[in-house]
JSON list of C-alpha atoms and ligand atoms in Angstrom, two decimals:
[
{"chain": "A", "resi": 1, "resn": "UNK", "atom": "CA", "xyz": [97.37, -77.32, -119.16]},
{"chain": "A", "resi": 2, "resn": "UNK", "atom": "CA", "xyz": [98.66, -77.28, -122.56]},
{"chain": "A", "resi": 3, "resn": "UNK", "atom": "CA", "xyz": [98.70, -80.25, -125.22]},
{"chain": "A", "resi": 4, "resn": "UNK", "atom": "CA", "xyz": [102.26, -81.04, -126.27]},
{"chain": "A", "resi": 5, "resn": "UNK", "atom": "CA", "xyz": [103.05, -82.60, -129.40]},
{"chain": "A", "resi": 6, "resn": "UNK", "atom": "CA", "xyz": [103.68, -86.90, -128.48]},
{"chain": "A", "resi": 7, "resn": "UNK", "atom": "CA", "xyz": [106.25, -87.98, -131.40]},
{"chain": "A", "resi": 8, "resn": "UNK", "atom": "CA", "xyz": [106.17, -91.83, -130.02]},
{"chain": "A", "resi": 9, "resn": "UNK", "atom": "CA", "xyz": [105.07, -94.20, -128.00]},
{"chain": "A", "resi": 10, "resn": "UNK", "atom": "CA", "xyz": [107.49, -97.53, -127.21]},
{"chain": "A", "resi": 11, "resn": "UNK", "atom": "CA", "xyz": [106.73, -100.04, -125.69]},
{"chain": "A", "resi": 12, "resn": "UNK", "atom": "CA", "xyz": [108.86, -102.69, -123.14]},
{"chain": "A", "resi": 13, "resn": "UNK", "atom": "CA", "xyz": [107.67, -106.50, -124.47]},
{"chain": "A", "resi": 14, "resn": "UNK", "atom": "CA", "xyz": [108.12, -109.08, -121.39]},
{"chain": "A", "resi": 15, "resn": "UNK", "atom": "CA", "xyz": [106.07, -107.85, -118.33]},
{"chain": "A", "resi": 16, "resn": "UNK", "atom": "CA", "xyz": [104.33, -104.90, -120.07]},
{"chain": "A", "resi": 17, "resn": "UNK", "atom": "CA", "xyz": [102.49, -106.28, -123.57]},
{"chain": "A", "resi": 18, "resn": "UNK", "atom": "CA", "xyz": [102.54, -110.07, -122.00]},
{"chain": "A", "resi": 19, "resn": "UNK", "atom": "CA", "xyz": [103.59, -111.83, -118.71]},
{"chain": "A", "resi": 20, "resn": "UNK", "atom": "CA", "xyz": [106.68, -113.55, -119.98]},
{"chain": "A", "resi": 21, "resn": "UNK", "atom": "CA", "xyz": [108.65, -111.98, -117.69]},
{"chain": "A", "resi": 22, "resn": "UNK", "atom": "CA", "xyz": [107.05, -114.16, -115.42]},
{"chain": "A", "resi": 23, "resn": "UNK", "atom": "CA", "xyz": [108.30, -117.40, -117.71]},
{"chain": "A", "resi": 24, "resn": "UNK", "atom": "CA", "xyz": [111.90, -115.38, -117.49]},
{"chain": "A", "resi": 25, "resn": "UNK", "atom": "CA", "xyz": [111.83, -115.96, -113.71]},
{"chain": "A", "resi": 26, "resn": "UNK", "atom": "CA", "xyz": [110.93, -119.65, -114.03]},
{"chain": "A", "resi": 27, "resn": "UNK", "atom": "CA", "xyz": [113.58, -120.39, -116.18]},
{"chain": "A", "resi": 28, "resn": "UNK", "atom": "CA", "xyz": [116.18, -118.32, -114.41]},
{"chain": "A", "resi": 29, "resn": "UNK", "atom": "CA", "xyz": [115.18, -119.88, -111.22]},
{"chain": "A", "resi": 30, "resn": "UNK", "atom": "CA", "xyz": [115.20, -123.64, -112.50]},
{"chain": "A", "resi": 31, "resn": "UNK", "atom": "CA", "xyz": [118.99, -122.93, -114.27]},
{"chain": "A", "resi": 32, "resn": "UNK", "atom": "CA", "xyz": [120.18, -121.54, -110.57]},
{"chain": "A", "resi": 33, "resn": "UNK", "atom": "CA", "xyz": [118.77, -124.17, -109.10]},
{"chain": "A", "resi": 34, "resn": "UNK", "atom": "CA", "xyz": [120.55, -126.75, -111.30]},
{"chain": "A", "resi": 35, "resn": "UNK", "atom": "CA", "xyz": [123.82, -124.91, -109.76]},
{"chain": "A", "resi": 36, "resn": "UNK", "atom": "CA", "xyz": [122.67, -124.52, -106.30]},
{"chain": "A", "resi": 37, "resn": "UNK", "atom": "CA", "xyz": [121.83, -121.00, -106.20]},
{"chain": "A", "resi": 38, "resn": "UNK", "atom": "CA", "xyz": [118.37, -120.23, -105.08]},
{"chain": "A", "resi": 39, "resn": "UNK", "atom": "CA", "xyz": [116.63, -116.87, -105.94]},
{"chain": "A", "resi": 40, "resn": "UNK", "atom": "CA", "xyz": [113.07, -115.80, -105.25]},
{"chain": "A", "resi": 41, "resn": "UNK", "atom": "CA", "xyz": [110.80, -113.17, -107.26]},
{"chain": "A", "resi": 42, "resn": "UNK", "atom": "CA", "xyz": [112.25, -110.31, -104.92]},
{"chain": "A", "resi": 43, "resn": "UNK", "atom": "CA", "xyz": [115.95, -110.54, -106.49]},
{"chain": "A", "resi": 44, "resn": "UNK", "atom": "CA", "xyz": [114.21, -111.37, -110.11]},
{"chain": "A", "resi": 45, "resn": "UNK", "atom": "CA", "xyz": [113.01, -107.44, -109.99]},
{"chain": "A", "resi": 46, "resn": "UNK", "atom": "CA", "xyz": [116.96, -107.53, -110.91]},
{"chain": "A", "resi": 47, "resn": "UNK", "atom": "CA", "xyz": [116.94, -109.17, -113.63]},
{"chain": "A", "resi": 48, "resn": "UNK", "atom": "CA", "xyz": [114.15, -107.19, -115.98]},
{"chain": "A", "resi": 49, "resn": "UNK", "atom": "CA", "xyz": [115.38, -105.48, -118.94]},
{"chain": "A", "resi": 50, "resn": "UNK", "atom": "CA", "xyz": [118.43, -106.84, -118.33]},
{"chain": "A", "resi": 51, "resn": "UNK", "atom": "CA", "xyz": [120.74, -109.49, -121.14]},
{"chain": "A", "resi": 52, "resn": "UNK", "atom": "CA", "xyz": [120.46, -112.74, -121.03]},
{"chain": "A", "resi": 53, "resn": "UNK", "atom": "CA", "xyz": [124.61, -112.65, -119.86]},
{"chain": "A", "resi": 54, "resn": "UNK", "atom": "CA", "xyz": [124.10, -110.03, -117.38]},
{"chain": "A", "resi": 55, "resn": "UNK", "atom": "CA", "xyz": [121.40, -112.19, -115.96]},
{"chain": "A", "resi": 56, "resn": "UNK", "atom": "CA", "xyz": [123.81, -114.89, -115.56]},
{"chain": "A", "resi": 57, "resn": "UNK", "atom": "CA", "xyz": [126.26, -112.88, -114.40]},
{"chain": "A", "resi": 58, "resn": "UNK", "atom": "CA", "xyz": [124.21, -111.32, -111.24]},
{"chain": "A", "resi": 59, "resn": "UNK", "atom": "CA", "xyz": [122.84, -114.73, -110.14]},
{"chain": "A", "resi": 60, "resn": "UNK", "atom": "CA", "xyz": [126.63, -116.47, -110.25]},
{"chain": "A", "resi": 61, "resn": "UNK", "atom": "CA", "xyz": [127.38, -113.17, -108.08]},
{"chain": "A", "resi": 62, "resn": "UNK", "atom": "CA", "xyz": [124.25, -113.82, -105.80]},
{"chain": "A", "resi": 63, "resn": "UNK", "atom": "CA", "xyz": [125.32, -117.45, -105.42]},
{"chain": "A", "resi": 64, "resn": "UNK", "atom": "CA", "xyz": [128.73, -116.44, -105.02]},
{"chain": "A", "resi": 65, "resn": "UNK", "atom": "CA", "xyz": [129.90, -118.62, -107.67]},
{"chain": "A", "resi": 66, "resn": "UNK", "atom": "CA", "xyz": [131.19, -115.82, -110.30]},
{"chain": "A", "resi": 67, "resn": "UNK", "atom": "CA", "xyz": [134.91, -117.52, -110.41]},
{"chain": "A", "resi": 68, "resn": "UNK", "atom": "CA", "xyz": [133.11, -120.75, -111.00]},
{"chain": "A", "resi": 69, "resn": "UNK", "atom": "CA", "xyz": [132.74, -121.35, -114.46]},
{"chain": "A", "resi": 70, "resn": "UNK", "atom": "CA", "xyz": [134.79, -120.96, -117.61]},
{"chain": "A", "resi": 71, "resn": "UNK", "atom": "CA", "xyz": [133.18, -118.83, -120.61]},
{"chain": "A", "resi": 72, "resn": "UNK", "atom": "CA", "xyz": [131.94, -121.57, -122.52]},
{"chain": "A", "resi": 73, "resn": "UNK", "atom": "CA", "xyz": [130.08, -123.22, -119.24]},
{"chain": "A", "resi": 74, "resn": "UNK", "atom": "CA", "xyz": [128.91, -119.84, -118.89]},
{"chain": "A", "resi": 75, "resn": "UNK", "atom": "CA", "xyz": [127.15, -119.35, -122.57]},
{"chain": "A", "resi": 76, "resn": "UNK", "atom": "CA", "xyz": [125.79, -123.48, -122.06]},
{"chain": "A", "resi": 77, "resn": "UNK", "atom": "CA", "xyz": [124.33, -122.51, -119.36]},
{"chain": "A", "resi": 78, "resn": "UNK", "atom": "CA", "xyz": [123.10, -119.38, -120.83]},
{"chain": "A", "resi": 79, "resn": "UNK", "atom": "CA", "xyz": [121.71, -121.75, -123.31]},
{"chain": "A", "resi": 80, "resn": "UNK", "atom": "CA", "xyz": [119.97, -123.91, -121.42]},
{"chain": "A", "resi": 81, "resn": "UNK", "atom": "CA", "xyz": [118.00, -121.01, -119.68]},
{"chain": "A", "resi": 82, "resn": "UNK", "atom": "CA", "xyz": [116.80, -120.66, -122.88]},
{"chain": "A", "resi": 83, "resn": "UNK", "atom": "CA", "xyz": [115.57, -123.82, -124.05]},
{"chain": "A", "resi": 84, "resn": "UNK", "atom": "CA", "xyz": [114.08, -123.49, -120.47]},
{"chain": "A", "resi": 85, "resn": "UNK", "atom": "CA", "xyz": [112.54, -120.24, -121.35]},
{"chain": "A", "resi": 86, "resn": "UNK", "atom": "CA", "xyz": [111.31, -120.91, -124.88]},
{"chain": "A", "resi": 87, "resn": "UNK", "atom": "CA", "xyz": [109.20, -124.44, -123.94]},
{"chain": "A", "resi": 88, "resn": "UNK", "atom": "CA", "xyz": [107.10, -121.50, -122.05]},
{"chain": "A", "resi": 89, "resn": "UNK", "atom": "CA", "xyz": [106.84, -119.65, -124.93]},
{"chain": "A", "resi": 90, "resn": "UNK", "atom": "CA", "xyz": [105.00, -122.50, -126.72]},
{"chain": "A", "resi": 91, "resn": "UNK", "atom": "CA", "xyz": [102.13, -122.04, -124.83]},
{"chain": "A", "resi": 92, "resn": "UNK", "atom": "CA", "xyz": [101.75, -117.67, -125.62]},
{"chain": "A", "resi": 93, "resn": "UNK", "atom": "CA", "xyz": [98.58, -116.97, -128.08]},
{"chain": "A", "resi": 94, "resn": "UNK", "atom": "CA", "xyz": [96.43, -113.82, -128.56]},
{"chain": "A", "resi": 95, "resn": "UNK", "atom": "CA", "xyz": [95.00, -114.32, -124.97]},
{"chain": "A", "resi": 96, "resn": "UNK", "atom": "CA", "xyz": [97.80, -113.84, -123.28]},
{"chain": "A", "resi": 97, "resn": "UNK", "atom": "CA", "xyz": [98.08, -109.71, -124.09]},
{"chain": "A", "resi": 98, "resn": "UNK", "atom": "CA", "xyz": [98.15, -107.80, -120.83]},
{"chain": "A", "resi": 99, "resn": "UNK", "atom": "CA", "xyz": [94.94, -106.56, -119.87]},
{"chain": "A", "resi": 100, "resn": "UNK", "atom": "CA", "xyz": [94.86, -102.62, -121.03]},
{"chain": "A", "resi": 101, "resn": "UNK", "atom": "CA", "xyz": [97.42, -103.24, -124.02]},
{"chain": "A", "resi": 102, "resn": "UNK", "atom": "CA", "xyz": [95.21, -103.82, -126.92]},
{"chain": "A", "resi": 103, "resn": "UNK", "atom": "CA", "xyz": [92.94, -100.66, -125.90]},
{"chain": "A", "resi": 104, "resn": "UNK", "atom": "CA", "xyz": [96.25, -98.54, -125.31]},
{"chain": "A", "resi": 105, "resn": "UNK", "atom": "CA", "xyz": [97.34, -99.74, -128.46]},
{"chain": "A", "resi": 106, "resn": "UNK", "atom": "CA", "xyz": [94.25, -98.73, -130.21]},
{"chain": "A", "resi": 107, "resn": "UNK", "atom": "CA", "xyz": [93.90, -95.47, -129.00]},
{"chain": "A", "resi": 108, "resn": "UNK", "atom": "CA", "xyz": [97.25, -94.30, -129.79]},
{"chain": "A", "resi": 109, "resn": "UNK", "atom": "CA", "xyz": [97.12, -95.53, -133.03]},
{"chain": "A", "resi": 110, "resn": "UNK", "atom": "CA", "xyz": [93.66, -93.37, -133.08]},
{"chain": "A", "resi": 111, "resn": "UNK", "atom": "CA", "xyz": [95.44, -90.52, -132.59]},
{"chain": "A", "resi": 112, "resn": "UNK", "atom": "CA", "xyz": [97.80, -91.35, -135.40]},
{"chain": "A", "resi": 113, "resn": "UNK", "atom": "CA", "xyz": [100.65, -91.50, -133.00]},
{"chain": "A", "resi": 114, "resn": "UNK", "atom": "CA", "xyz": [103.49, -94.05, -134.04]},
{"chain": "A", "resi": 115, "resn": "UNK", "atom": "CA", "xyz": [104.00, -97.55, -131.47]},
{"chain": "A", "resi": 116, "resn": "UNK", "atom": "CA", "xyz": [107.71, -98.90, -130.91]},
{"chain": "A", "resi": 117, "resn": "UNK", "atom": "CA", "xyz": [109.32, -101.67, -129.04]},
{"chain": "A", "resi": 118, "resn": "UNK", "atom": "CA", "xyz": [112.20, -101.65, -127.22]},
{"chain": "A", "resi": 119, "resn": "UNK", "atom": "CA", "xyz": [113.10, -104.99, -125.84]},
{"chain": "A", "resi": 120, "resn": "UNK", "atom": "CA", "xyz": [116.82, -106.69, -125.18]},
{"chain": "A", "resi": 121, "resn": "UNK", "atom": "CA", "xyz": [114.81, -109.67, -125.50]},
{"chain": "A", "resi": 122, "resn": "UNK", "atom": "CA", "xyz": [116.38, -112.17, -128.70]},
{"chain": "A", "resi": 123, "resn": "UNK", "atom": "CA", "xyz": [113.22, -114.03, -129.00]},
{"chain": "A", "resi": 124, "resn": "UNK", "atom": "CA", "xyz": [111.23, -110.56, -128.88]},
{"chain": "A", "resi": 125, "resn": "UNK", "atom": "CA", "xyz": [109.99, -111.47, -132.62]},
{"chain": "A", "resi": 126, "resn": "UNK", "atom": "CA", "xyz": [108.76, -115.60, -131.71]},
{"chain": "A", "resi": 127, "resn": "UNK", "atom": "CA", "xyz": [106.84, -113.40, -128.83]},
{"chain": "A", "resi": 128, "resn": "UNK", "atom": "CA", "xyz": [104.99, -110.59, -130.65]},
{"chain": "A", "resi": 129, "resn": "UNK", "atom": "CA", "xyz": [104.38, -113.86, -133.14]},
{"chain": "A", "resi": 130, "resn": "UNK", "atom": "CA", "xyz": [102.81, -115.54, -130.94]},
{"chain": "A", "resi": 131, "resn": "UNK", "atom": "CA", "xyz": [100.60, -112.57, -130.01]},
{"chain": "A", "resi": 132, "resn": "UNK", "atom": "CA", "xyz": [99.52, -111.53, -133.13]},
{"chain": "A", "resi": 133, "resn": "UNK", "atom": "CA", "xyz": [101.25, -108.31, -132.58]},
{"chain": "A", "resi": 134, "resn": "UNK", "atom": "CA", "xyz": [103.71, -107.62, -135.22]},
{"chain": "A", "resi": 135, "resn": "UNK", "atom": "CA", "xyz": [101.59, -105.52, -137.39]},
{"chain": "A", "resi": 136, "resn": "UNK", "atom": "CA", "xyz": [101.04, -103.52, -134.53]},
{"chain": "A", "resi": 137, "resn": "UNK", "atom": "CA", "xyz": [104.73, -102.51, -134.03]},
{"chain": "A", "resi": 138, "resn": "UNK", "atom": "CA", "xyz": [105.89, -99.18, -136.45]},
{"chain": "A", "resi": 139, "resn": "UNK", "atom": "CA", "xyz": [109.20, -100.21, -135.35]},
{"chain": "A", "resi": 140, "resn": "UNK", "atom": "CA", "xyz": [111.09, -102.07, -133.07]},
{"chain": "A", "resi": 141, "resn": "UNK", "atom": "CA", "xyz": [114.19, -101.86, -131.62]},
{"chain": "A", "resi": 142, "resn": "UNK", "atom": "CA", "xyz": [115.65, -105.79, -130.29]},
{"chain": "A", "resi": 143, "resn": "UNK", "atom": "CA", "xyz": [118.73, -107.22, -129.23]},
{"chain": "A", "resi": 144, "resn": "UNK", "atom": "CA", "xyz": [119.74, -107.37, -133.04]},
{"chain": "A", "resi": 145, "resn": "UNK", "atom": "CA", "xyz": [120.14, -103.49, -133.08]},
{"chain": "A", "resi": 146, "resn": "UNK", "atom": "CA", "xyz": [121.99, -102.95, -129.72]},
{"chain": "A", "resi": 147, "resn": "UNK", "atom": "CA", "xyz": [124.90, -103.40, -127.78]},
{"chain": "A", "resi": 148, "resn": "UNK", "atom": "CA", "xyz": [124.27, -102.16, -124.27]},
{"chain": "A", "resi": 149, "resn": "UNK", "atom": "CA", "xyz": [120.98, -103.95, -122.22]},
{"chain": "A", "resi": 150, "resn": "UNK", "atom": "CA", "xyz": [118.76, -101.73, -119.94]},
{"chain": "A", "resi": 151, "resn": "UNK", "atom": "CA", "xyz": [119.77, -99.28, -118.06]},
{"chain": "A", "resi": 152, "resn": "UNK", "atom": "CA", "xyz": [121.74, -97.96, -120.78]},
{"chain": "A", "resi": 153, "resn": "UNK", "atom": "CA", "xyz": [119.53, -95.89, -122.76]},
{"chain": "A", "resi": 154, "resn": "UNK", "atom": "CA", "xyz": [120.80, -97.12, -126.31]},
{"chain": "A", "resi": 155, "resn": "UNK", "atom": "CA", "xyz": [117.41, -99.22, -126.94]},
{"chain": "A", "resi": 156, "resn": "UNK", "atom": "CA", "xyz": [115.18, -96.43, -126.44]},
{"chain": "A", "resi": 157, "resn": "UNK", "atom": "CA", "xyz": [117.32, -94.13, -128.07]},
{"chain": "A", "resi": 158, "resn": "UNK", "atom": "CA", "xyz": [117.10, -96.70, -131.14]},
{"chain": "A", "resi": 159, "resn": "UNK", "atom": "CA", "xyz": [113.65, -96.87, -131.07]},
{"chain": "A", "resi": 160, "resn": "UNK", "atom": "CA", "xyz": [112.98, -93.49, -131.17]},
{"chain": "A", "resi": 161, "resn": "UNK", "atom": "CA", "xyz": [115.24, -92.83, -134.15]},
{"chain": "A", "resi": 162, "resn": "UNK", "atom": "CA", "xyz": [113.85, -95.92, -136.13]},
{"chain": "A", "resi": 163, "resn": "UNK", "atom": "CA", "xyz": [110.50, -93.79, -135.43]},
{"chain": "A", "resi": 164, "resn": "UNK", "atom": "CA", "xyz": [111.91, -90.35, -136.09]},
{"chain": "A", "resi": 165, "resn": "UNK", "atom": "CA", "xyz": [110.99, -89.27, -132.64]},
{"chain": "A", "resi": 166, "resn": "UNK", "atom": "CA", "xyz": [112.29, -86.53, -130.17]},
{"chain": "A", "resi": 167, "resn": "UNK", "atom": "CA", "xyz": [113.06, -88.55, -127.46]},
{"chain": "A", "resi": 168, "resn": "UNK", "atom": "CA", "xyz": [112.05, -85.76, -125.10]},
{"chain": "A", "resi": 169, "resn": "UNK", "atom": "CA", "xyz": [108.82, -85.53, -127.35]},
{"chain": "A", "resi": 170, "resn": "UNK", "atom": "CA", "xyz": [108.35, -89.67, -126.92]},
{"chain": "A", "resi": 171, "resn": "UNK", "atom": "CA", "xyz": [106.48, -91.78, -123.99]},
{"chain": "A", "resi": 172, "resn": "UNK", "atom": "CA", "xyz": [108.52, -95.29, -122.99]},
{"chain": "A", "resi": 173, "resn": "UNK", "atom": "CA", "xyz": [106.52, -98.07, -120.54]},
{"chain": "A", "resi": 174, "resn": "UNK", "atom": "CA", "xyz": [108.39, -100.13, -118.69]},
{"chain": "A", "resi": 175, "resn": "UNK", "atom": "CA", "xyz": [107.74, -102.69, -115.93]},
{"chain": "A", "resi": 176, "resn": "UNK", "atom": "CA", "xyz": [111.46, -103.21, -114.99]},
{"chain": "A", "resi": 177, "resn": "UNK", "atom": "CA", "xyz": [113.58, -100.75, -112.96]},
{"chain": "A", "resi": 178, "resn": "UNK", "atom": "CA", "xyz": [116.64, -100.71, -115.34]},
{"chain": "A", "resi": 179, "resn": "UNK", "atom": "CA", "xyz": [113.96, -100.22, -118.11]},
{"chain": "A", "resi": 180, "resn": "UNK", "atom": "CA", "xyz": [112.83, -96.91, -116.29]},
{"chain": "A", "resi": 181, "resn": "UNK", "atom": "CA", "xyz": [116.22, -95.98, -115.54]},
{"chain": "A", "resi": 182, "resn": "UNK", "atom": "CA", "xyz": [116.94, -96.67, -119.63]},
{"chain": "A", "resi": 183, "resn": "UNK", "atom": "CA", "xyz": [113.86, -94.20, -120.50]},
{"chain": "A", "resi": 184, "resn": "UNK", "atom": "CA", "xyz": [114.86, -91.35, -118.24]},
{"chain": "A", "resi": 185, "resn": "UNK", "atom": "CA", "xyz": [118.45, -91.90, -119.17]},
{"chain": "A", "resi": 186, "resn": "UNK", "atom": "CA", "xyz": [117.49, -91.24, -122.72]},
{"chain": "A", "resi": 187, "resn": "UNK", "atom": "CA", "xyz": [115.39, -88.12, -122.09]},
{"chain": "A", "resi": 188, "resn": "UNK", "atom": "CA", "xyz": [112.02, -89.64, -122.39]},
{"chain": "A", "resi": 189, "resn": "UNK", "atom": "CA", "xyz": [108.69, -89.70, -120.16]},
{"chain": "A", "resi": 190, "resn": "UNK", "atom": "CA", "xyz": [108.23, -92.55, -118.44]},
{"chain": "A", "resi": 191, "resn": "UNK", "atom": "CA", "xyz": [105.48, -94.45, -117.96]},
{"chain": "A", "resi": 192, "resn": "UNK", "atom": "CA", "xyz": [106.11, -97.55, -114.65]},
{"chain": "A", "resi": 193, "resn": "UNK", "atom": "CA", "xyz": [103.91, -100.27, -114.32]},
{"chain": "A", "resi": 194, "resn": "UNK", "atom": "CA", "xyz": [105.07, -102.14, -110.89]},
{"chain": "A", "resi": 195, "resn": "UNK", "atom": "CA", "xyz": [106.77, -101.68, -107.77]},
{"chain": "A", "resi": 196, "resn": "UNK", "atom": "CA", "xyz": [109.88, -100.04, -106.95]},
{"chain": "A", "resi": 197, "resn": "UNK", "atom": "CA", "xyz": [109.75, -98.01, -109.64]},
{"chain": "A", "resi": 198, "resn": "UNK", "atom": "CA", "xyz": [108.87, -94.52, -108.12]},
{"chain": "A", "resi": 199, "resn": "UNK", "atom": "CA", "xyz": [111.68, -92.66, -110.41]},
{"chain": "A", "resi": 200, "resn": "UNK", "atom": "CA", "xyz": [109.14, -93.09, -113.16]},
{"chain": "A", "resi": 201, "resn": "UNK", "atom": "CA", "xyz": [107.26, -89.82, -114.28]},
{"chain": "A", "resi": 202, "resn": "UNK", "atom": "CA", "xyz": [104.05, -91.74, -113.92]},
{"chain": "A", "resi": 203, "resn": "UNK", "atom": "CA", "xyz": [103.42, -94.79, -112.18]},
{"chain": "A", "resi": 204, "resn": "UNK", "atom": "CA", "xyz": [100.66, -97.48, -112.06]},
{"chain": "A", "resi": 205, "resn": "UNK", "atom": "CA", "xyz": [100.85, -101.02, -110.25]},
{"chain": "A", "resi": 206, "resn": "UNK", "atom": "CA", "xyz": [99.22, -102.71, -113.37]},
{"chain": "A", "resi": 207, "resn": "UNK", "atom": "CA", "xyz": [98.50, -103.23, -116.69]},
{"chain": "A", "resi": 208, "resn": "UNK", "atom": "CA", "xyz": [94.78, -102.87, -116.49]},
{"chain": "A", "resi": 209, "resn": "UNK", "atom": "CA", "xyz": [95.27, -99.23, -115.15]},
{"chain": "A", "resi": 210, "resn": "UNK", "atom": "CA", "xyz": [96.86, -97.78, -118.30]},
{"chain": "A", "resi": 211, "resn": "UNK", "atom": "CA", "xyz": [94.45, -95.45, -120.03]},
{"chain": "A", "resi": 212, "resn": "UNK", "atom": "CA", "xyz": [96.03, -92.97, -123.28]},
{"chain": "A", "resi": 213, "resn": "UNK", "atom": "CA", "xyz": [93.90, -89.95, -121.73]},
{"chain": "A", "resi": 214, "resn": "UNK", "atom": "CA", "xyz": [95.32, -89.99, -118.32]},
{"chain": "A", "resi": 215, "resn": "UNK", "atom": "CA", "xyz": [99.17, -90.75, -119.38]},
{"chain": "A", "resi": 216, "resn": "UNK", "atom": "CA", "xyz": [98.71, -87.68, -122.36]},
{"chain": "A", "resi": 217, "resn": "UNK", "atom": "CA", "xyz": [96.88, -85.69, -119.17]},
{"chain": "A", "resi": 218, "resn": "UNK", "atom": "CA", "xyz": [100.42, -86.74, -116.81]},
{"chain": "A", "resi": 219, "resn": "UNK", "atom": "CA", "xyz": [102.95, -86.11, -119.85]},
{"chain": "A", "resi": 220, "resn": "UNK", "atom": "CA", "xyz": [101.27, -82.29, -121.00]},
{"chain": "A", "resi": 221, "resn": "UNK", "atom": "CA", "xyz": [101.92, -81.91, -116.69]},
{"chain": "A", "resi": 222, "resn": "UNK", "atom": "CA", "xyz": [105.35, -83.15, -117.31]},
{"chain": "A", "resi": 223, "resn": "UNK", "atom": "CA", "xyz": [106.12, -80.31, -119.83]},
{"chain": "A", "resi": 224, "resn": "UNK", "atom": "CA", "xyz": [104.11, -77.88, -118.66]},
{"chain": "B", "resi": 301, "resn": "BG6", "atom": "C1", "xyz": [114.20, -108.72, -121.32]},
{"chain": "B", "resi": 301, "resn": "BG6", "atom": "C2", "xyz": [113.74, -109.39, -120.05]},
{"chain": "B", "resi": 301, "resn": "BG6", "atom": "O1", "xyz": [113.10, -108.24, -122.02]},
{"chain": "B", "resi": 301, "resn": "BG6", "atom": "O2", "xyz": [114.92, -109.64, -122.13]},
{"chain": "B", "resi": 301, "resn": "BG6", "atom": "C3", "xyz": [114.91, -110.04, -119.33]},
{"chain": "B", "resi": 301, "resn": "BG6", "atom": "O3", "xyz": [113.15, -108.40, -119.21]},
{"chain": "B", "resi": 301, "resn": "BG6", "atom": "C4", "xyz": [115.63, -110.99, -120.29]},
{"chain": "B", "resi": 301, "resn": "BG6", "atom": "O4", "xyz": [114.43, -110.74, -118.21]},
{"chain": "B", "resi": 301, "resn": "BG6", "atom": "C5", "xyz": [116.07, -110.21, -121.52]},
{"chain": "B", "resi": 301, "resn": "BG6", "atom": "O5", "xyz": [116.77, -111.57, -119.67]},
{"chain": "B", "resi": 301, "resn": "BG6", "atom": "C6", "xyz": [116.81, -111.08, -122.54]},
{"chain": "B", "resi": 301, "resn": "BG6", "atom": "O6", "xyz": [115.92, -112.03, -123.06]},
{"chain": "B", "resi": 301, "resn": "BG6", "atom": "P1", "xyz": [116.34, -113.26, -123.98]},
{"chain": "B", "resi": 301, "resn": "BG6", "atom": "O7", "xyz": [115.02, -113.75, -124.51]},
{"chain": "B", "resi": 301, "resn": "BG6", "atom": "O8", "xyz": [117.23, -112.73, -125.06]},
{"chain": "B", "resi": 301, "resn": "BG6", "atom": "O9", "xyz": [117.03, -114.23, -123.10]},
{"chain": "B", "resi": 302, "resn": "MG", "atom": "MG1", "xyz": [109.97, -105.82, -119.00]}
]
């Protein structure tokens, strides 16, 4: 097996460096609720990597209220998700890193390898904040530098060029299946952390499984 030259390394933010996708669901689920529209963590798998509209598009659909509401009900409501969401995010510090990120992070950076993000998220920032983590970020692509959410593989695509990486010479971990379907859409390897996401190159059911040498040992298979 041969070593082949890794140009990047970007990370997803909510379910992969911290659990706020988890606080995504619990604000998702109390909005629906408020509408009568009741979704469980099964149809949230949906809803990763995906816009804050989109989201609010596919649980109107899955409630079968999608003629319902009028634009600007749509956006207040879009809004109040929010406020819903960021009361969670008061509570993030330091401890609440993934288990497995902070090592990953070092030993990339050990091998001098430059670390992205590439999140749809608009409160990415207040998160890494309230990790500690911005230093850790060479660049990172948000919702300020796209137009298209996950699938589409603009955000990875942006990362890598903020980074001056070959995308087919870059790694991308994801927890969400549009996020893996974003990577491979942009050329990348990718790296799935979950269920249901088998069309990853490499796939592990948690965070605490992620070790640099075994992912480098999977991607040099990958090119081989
Ligand atoms: C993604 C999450 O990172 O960001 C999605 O996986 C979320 O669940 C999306 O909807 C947008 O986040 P925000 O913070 O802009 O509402
Ligand atoms: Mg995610």
């Amino acid at each position: 097996m041969n070593n082949h030259k890794i140009d990047a390394v970007i990370f997803d933010l909510d379910g992969i460096i911290t659990d706020t996708a988890h606080f995504h669901f619990l604000a998702w689920k109390q909005l629906a609720e408020e509408i009568g529209i009741s979704i469980d963590e099964e149809f949230n798998e949906r809803l990763k990597g995906i816009s804050r509209m989109d989201s609010l598009e596919l649980i109107l659909e899955e409630g079968n209220r999608q003629h319902d509401f009028t634009s600007i009900e749509k956006e207040e409501m879009a809004e109040r998700k929010n406020a819903n969401y960021v009361n969670y995010l008061d509570e993030l510090t330091p401890e609440h890193v993934l288990p497995g990120i902070m090592d990953l992070i070092k030993s990339i950076k050990t091998d001098g390898i430059p670390i992205g993000l590439a999140s749809v998220s608009k409160n990415a920032e207040t998160v890494l904040r309230a990790l500690n983590l911005v230093e850790a970020f060479d660049y990172c692509a948000d919702a300020s530098k796209i137009s298209k959410s996950k699938p589409d593989p603009e955000i990875f695509l942006t990362a890598c060029k903020g980074l001056n990486a070959v995308p087919e010479r870059s790694i991308g971990i994801e927890d969400a299946v549009a996020g893996v379907e974003s990577i491979k859409a942009s050329g990348m390897f990718a790296v799935g952390v979950g269920k249901q996401l088998s069309k990853a190159d490499y796939q592990l059911m948690s965070t605490g499984q992620l070790q640099w040498e075994k992912i480098k040992e999977a991607f040099n298979k990958w090119n081989d």
